[in-house]
Amino acid sequence: MFENSQENKTNLSELGEFGLIDHLTKNFKPKLDSTIKAIGDDAAVLDFKNKQSIITTDLLVEGVHFDLAYMPLKHLGYKAVMVNLSDVYAMNGKATQITVSIAVSNRFPVEALEELYAGIQLASKIYNVDVIGGDTTSSTSGLLISITALGIAEKEEIVYRNGAKANDLLVVTGDLGAAYMGLQVLEREKEVFKANPNSQPDLDQYTYLIERQLKPEARKDIPPLLKDLGVLPTSMIDISDGLSSEVIHLCKNSKLGANLYEEKIPLDPAVISVCEEFEIDSTMIALSGGEDYELLFTIAQEDYDKIKGNPHLTVIGHMTQESEGMHLVTRANQKLPLIARGWNSMENKKD
């Protein structure tokens, strides 16, 4: 659960709520000019001048969104930040500040929460965001972490889900499916460990997949990249619940259809290899796996030459009239209805 498991543990009651907040946040120092007042008052004070504000929040619940049997707390803190920053970048914005709130049971010592906050601090440093506040409370059922992210953008540069036009190109960043297959590897090794606690797993060949699951990176680089290329997406969304779900979101919000081409979906060789090992179809994993935190967006056809050949971007299809429906075009040139089979936190939990 956390790296310093052999050290003496400090009970949360020794610090109390406000002492715990002071202890966990003492290393967070504001860096941005827009942060006027951060931790230490009734509320934070921010000044974005003439920019428009972007606000998003996500709640992660132990046993539903993460399993501490294989998720180190430092990685969890880092990932919780990424989940939120990804939504800001999906609006074509720049992330600036976050708040962090946790509910925690008494099975967690102070040292465990130090690990959690070390991951949050690392993420805030790498992604240049200020931690400006939050809350702590007790929980009767494990750990809950809620992060709210704030960002800014020029009014004319914000990208919504509803701006796509027929014949726009569908573009995706990075590669897909690795996070889900990393989860499958971790779940398998958890079962092996339960059967034989003395087993020592060799996970070297799965390093990329496991990193994509435990320590994803939000695509901070994409908004400035697109700006440098002179491309303003017509719609955009981050890929948290699987490619098919996100394509459907863009279609429904923009009142369009889409053709998504199976042969164009970017897959890392490690994903293809492990899908063969698990006897799972790699296309299905890319469509439904989720937690990739890549960006999916549409661009006008005349912008194609600006992104052509860029190693970070892949054209995977195009938008159509709504009456044509949403389809996956297979390698055999069959058109199959696109169905959202992404992970649903209201129906599923991590065992």
Short mmCIF file of C-alpha atoms in Angstrom, two decimals:
data_model
loop_
_atom_site.label_atom_id
_atom_site.label_comp_id
_atom_site.label_asym_id
_atom_site.label_seq_id
_atom_site.Cartn_x
_atom_site.Cartn_y
_atom_site.Cartn_z
CA MET A 1 0.00 0.00 0.00
CA PHE A 2 2.82 2.40 0.81
CA GLU A 3 6.61 2.22 0.68
CA ASN A 4 7.43 2.86 4.34
CA SER A 5 5.39 -0.07 5.64
CA GLN A 6 8.08 -1.17 8.12
CA GLU A 7 8.40 2.17 9.90
CA ASN A 8 6.56 3.24 13.03
CA LYS A 9 3.03 4.37 12.24
CA THR A 10 1.36 7.50 13.59
CA ASN A 11 -2.35 7.24 14.37
CA LEU A 12 -4.48 9.92 12.69
CA SER A 13 -6.03 10.83 16.04
CA GLU A 14 -2.64 12.04 17.25
CA LEU A 15 -2.77 14.95 14.82
CA GLY A 16 -6.50 15.66 14.57
CA GLU A 17 -8.18 17.05 11.46
CA PHE A 18 -6.50 20.44 11.31
CA GLY A 19 -3.15 19.13 12.42
CA LEU A 20 -3.36 16.48 9.71
CA ILE A 21 -4.16 19.09 7.06
CA ASP A 22 -1.23 21.23 8.18
CA HIS A 23 1.05 18.20 8.20
CA LEU A 24 0.09 16.92 4.76
CA THR A 25 0.08 20.29 3.02
CA LYS A 26 3.12 21.96 4.56
CA ASN A 27 5.21 21.35 1.43
CA PHE A 28 2.71 22.83 -1.03
CA LYS A 29 3.89 26.34 -1.90
CA PRO A 30 2.05 28.40 -4.56
CA LYS A 31 4.07 28.97 -7.74
CA LEU A 32 1.62 30.61 -10.13
CA ASP A 33 0.86 34.35 -10.32
CA SER A 34 -2.85 33.52 -10.56
CA THR A 35 -2.79 32.01 -7.05
CA ILE A 36 -3.39 34.98 -4.75
CA LYS A 37 -4.22 32.93 -1.63
CA ALA A 38 -3.90 29.15 -1.33
CA ILE A 39 -4.14 26.90 1.74
CA GLY A 40 -4.70 28.59 5.09
CA ASP A 41 -7.91 30.59 4.88
CA ASP A 42 -11.65 29.92 4.48
CA ALA A 43 -11.24 29.80 0.70
CA ALA A 44 -8.61 30.20 -1.97
CA VAL A 45 -8.36 33.41 -3.98
CA LEU A 46 -7.47 33.29 -7.67
CA ASP A 47 -6.99 35.92 -10.35
CA PHE A 48 -7.29 34.83 -13.98
CA LYS A 49 -7.72 38.39 -15.32
CA ASN A 50 -9.37 38.12 -18.76
CA LYS A 51 -9.19 34.33 -19.15
CA GLN A 52 -12.19 32.01 -18.90
CA SER A 53 -12.15 29.53 -16.03
CA ILE A 54 -12.44 25.75 -16.43
CA ILE A 55 -13.50 23.64 -13.42
CA THR A 56 -13.80 19.85 -13.16
CA THR A 57 -13.93 17.30 -10.34
CA ASP A 58 -13.65 13.53 -9.91
CA LEU A 59 -14.20 11.19 -6.97
CA LEU A 60 -12.19 7.96 -6.59
CA VAL A 61 -13.45 5.32 -4.15
CA GLU A 62 -11.47 2.38 -2.78
CA GLY A 63 -12.90 -0.90 -4.01
CA VAL A 64 -14.66 0.80 -6.92
CA HIS A 65 -11.97 2.78 -8.73
CA PHE A 66 -8.79 1.36 -7.23
CA ASP A 67 -7.48 -1.64 -5.33
CA LEU A 68 -4.73 -1.02 -2.78
CA ALA A 69 -3.61 -4.63 -3.12
CA TYR A 70 -1.56 -3.47 -6.11
CA MET A 71 -2.03 0.31 -6.27
CA PRO A 72 0.72 2.06 -4.24
CA LEU A 73 -0.61 5.12 -2.47
CA LYS A 74 1.97 7.38 -4.09
CA HIS A 75 0.80 6.22 -7.52
CA LEU A 76 -2.82 6.71 -6.46
CA GLY A 77 -2.15 10.32 -5.51
CA TYR A 78 -0.46 10.93 -8.84
CA LYS A 79 -3.20 9.20 -10.83
CA ALA A 80 -5.98 11.07 -9.02
CA VAL A 81 -4.45 14.33 -10.21
CA MET A 82 -4.08 13.04 -13.78
CA VAL A 83 -7.75 12.01 -13.95
CA ASN A 84 -8.75 15.63 -13.34
CA LEU A 85 -6.09 17.43 -15.35
CA SER A 86 -7.02 15.32 -18.35
CA ASP A 87 -10.50 16.88 -18.34
CA VAL A 88 -9.00 20.38 -18.40
CA TYR A 89 -6.81 19.51 -21.37
CA ALA A 90 -9.87 18.00 -23.08
CA MET A 91 -11.35 21.52 -23.02
CA ASN A 92 -8.16 22.76 -24.74
CA GLY A 93 -7.26 24.56 -21.54
CA LYS A 94 -4.26 25.01 -19.25
CA ALA A 95 -4.53 23.47 -15.78
CA THR A 96 -3.58 25.87 -12.99
CA GLN A 97 -4.81 24.77 -9.54
CA ILE A 98 -6.30 21.78 -7.74
CA THR A 99 -8.04 21.13 -4.43
CA VAL A 100 -7.69 17.77 -2.67
CA SER A 101 -10.26 16.22 -0.33
CA ILE A 102 -10.00 12.81 1.32
CA ALA A 103 -12.12 10.61 3.54
CA VAL A 104 -10.03 8.00 5.34
CA SER A 105 -10.59 5.20 7.84
CA ASN A 106 -8.46 4.64 10.93
CA ARG A 107 -6.67 1.71 9.30
CA PHE A 108 -4.47 4.28 7.53
CA PRO A 109 -1.63 5.76 9.59
CA VAL A 110 -0.27 9.23 8.92
CA GLU A 111 2.68 7.74 7.05
CA ALA A 112 0.34 6.15 4.50
CA LEU A 113 -1.27 9.50 3.78
CA GLU A 114 2.17 11.04 3.43
CA GLU A 115 2.72 8.61 0.55
CA LEU A 116 -0.58 9.62 -1.02
CA TYR A 117 0.29 13.30 -0.80
CA ALA A 118 3.81 12.67 -2.10
CA GLY A 119 2.20 11.46 -5.34
CA ILE A 120 -0.05 14.52 -5.43
CA GLN A 121 2.94 16.78 -4.85
CA LEU A 122 4.96 15.11 -7.62
CA ALA A 123 2.08 15.50 -10.07
CA SER A 124 1.55 19.13 -9.14
CA LYS A 125 5.25 19.82 -9.65
CA ILE A 126 5.52 18.09 -13.03
CA TYR A 127 2.29 19.60 -14.36
CA ASN A 128 2.87 23.04 -12.78
CA VAL A 129 -0.37 23.31 -10.82
CA ASP A 130 -0.83 24.76 -7.35
CA VAL A 131 -2.57 22.81 -4.57
CA ILE A 132 -4.80 25.47 -3.03
CA GLY A 133 -7.04 23.69 -0.51
CA GLY A 134 -9.36 20.79 0.19
CA ASP A 135 -10.79 18.89 3.14
CA THR A 136 -10.26 15.78 5.24
CA THR A 137 -12.81 13.68 7.08
CA SER A 138 -13.21 10.19 8.49
CA SER A 139 -14.57 7.21 6.58
CA THR A 140 -16.05 3.94 7.77
CA SER A 141 -15.15 2.11 4.57
CA GLY A 142 -11.64 2.76 3.37
CA LEU A 143 -10.28 5.64 1.34
CA LEU A 144 -12.04 8.18 -0.86
CA ILE A 145 -10.20 10.92 -2.72
CA SER A 146 -11.82 13.81 -4.53
CA ILE A 147 -9.85 16.32 -6.57
CA THR A 148 -11.17 19.46 -8.21
CA ALA A 149 -9.05 20.95 -10.99
CA LEU A 150 -9.17 24.50 -12.27
CA GLY A 151 -7.84 25.78 -15.54
CA ILE A 152 -7.92 28.71 -17.91
CA ALA A 153 -8.27 29.33 -21.62
CA GLU A 154 -9.03 32.12 -24.02
CA LYS A 155 -12.73 32.23 -24.82
CA GLU A 156 -12.17 31.55 -28.51
CA GLU A 157 -9.87 28.60 -27.81
CA ILE A 158 -12.10 26.52 -25.51
CA VAL A 159 -13.26 23.33 -27.24
CA TYR A 160 -16.55 21.63 -26.35
CA ARG A 161 -18.02 18.25 -27.28
CA ASN A 162 -20.73 19.73 -29.48
CA GLY A 163 -18.81 21.57 -32.18
CA ALA A 164 -18.03 18.81 -34.69
CA LYS A 165 -19.31 19.03 -38.28
CA ALA A 166 -20.07 16.32 -40.83
CA ASN A 167 -16.90 15.18 -42.66
CA ASP A 168 -14.63 16.36 -39.83
CA LEU A 169 -11.78 13.94 -39.15
CA LEU A 170 -11.64 11.92 -35.92
CA VAL A 171 -8.18 12.11 -34.36
CA VAL A 172 -6.75 10.39 -31.30
CA THR A 173 -3.53 10.95 -29.36
CA GLY A 174 -1.10 8.21 -28.31
CA ASP A 175 -2.16 4.57 -28.22
CA LEU A 176 -5.11 2.79 -26.63
CA GLY A 177 -5.87 -0.25 -24.50
CA ALA A 178 -2.64 -0.45 -22.50
CA ALA A 179 -4.15 0.71 -19.20
CA TYR A 180 -6.89 -1.90 -19.30
CA MET A 181 -4.48 -4.72 -20.12
CA GLY A 182 -2.20 -3.52 -17.32
CA LEU A 183 -5.18 -3.91 -15.00
CA GLN A 184 -5.76 -7.46 -16.25
CA VAL A 185 -2.13 -8.36 -15.53
CA LEU A 186 -2.36 -6.90 -12.01
CA GLU A 187 -5.64 -8.67 -11.30
CA ARG A 188 -4.15 -11.96 -12.45
CA GLU A 189 -1.09 -11.55 -10.26
CA LYS A 190 -3.31 -10.65 -7.31
CA GLU A 191 -5.12 -13.98 -7.67
CA VAL A 192 -1.80 -15.84 -7.95
CA PHE A 193 -0.59 -14.12 -4.77
CA LYS A 194 -3.79 -15.03 -2.92
CA ALA A 195 -3.25 -18.67 -3.85
CA ASN A 196 0.48 -18.58 -3.06
CA PRO A 197 1.69 -15.61 -0.94
CA ASN A 198 5.30 -16.70 -1.46
CA SER A 199 5.15 -16.27 -5.24
CA GLN A 200 7.33 -13.56 -6.77
CA PRO A 201 5.82 -12.25 -10.03
CA ASP A 202 8.06 -11.34 -12.96
CA LEU A 203 6.36 -8.33 -14.50
CA ASP A 204 9.22 -6.92 -16.59
CA GLN A 205 7.54 -7.74 -19.89
CA TYR A 206 4.40 -5.88 -18.75
CA THR A 207 6.14 -2.68 -17.60
CA TYR A 208 4.52 -0.37 -20.16
CA LEU A 209 1.03 -1.73 -19.53
CA ILE A 210 1.32 -1.55 -15.74
CA GLU A 211 2.67 2.01 -15.87
CA ARG A 212 -0.26 3.05 -18.05
CA GLN A 213 -2.62 1.68 -15.40
CA LEU A 214 -0.86 2.78 -12.21
CA LYS A 215 0.78 6.03 -13.37
CA PRO A 216 -1.02 7.47 -16.41
CA GLU A 217 0.04 10.80 -17.85
CA ALA A 218 -2.50 13.43 -18.88
CA ARG A 219 -1.85 14.98 -22.31
CA LYS A 220 -0.68 18.40 -21.20
CA ASP A 221 1.36 18.60 -24.40
CA ILE A 222 -1.57 18.43 -26.83
CA PRO A 223 -3.23 21.88 -26.48
CA PRO A 224 0.05 23.77 -27.07
CA LEU A 225 1.02 21.31 -29.83
CA LEU A 226 -2.24 21.94 -31.69
CA LYS A 227 -1.82 25.68 -31.24
CA ASP A 228 1.70 25.50 -32.69
CA LEU A 229 0.31 23.53 -35.65
CA GLY A 230 -2.40 26.15 -36.21
CA VAL A 231 -5.20 23.65 -35.51
CA LEU A 232 -8.26 24.37 -33.36
CA PRO A 233 -10.30 21.17 -32.81
CA THR A 234 -14.01 21.43 -33.51
CA SER A 235 -14.82 19.09 -30.59
CA MET A 236 -12.80 17.19 -27.99
CA ILE A 237 -13.09 14.72 -25.10
CA ASP A 238 -10.67 12.66 -23.02
CA ILE A 239 -10.68 8.87 -23.24
CA SER A 240 -11.51 7.65 -19.75
CA ASP A 241 -14.26 5.11 -20.44
CA GLY A 242 -13.12 3.56 -23.73
CA LEU A 243 -12.88 4.83 -27.30
CA SER A 244 -16.38 3.74 -28.34
CA SER A 245 -18.04 5.60 -25.45
CA GLU A 246 -16.14 8.79 -26.21
CA VAL A 247 -16.88 8.68 -29.96
CA ILE A 248 -20.56 8.25 -29.10
CA HIS A 249 -20.39 11.22 -26.71
CA LEU A 250 -18.99 13.44 -29.49
CA CYS A 251 -21.60 12.17 -31.94
CA LYS A 252 -24.56 12.71 -29.61
CA ASN A 253 -23.42 16.13 -28.46
CA SER A 254 -22.73 17.26 -32.03
CA LYS A 255 -25.81 15.47 -33.44
CA LEU A 256 -23.74 13.51 -35.95
CA GLY A 257 -22.80 9.98 -36.92
CA ALA A 258 -19.30 8.57 -37.36
CA ASN A 259 -17.26 5.95 -39.15
CA LEU A 260 -14.41 4.61 -36.99
CA TYR A 261 -11.90 2.43 -38.84
CA GLU A 262 -10.60 -0.60 -36.98
CA GLU A 263 -7.32 -0.72 -38.89
CA LYS A 264 -6.51 2.87 -37.91
CA ILE A 265 -6.84 2.42 -34.12
CA PRO A 266 -3.34 2.88 -32.61
CA LEU A 267 -2.22 -0.10 -30.52
CA ASP A 268 1.16 -0.57 -28.84
CA PRO A 269 2.81 -3.91 -29.71
CA ALA A 270 2.75 -4.79 -26.00
CA VAL A 271 -1.05 -4.52 -26.02
CA ILE A 272 -1.36 -6.81 -29.04
CA SER A 273 1.00 -9.35 -27.45
CA VAL A 274 -0.77 -9.46 -24.08
CA CYS A 275 -4.19 -9.58 -25.72
CA GLU A 276 -3.01 -12.72 -27.52
CA GLU A 277 -1.77 -14.11 -24.19
CA PHE A 278 -5.13 -13.44 -22.54
CA GLU A 279 -7.03 -14.49 -25.67
CA ILE A 280 -8.82 -11.14 -25.84
CA ASP A 281 -9.55 -9.16 -29.00
CA SER A 282 -7.30 -6.07 -29.05
CA THR A 283 -9.84 -3.94 -30.93
CA MET A 284 -12.45 -4.66 -28.27
CA ILE A 285 -9.97 -3.60 -25.58
CA ALA A 286 -9.24 -0.30 -27.34
CA LEU A 287 -12.95 0.36 -27.77
CA SER A 288 -14.08 -0.57 -24.28
CA GLY A 289 -11.07 -0.72 -21.94
CA GLY A 290 -10.88 2.84 -20.65
CA GLU A 291 -8.42 4.74 -18.41
CA ASP A 292 -6.14 5.65 -21.31
CA TYR A 293 -6.49 9.41 -20.64
CA GLU A 294 -5.62 10.17 -24.24
CA LEU A 295 -7.54 12.87 -26.11
CA LEU A 296 -10.07 12.29 -28.89
CA PHE A 297 -10.97 15.25 -31.07
CA THR A 298 -12.29 16.29 -34.45
CA ILE A 299 -10.72 18.67 -36.95
CA ALA A 300 -11.80 20.15 -40.26
CA GLN A 301 -10.55 18.21 -43.29
CA GLU A 302 -8.54 21.21 -44.49
CA ASP A 303 -6.40 20.90 -41.34
CA TYR A 304 -5.28 17.36 -42.21
CA ASP A 305 -1.99 18.44 -43.80
CA LYS A 306 -1.07 20.29 -40.58
CA ILE A 307 -1.20 17.13 -38.46
CA LYS A 308 -0.20 14.57 -41.11
CA GLY A 309 2.77 12.51 -39.98
CA ASN A 310 2.79 13.84 -36.42
CA PRO A 311 3.82 10.91 -34.17
CA HIS A 312 1.42 11.97 -31.39
CA LEU A 313 -1.72 12.04 -33.56
CA THR A 314 -3.62 9.40 -35.55
CA VAL A 315 -6.64 9.93 -37.79
CA ILE A 316 -9.02 7.06 -37.01
CA GLY A 317 -12.20 8.01 -38.85
CA HIS A 318 -14.58 10.80 -39.76
CA MET A 319 -17.90 12.28 -38.75
CA THR A 320 -21.01 11.70 -40.87
CA GLN A 321 -24.58 12.90 -40.99
CA GLU A 322 -26.58 11.81 -37.95
CA SER A 323 -28.89 9.71 -40.12
CA GLU A 324 -25.97 7.49 -41.17
CA GLY A 325 -25.42 6.30 -37.59
CA MET A 326 -22.26 5.46 -35.65
CA HIS A 327 -20.23 2.55 -36.98
CA LEU A 328 -17.00 0.61 -36.61
CA VAL A 329 -15.64 -0.27 -40.05
CA THR A 330 -13.79 -3.57 -39.61
CA ARG A 331 -10.67 -4.73 -41.40
CA ALA A 332 -13.00 -6.85 -43.56
CA ASN A 333 -14.84 -3.63 -44.49
CA GLN A 334 -17.97 -4.56 -42.54
CA LYS A 335 -19.88 -1.77 -40.81
CA LEU A 336 -20.88 -2.67 -37.26
CA PRO A 337 -22.96 -0.44 -34.99
CA LEU A 338 -20.74 1.32 -32.46
CA ILE A 339 -21.80 0.35 -28.93
CA ALA A 340 -20.66 1.91 -25.66
CA ARG A 341 -19.30 -0.93 -23.53
CA GLY A 342 -16.97 1.18 -21.42
CA TRP A 343 -16.58 0.68 -17.68
CA ASN A 344 -19.50 1.98 -15.62
CA SER A 345 -18.75 2.78 -11.98
CA MET A 346 -22.46 2.42 -11.13
CA GLU A 347 -22.49 -1.18 -12.32
CA ASN A 348 -18.94 -2.40 -11.83
CA LYS A 349 -16.36 -2.49 -9.12
CA LYS A 350 -12.78 -3.64 -8.91
CA ASP A 351 -12.83 -6.93 -6.99
#
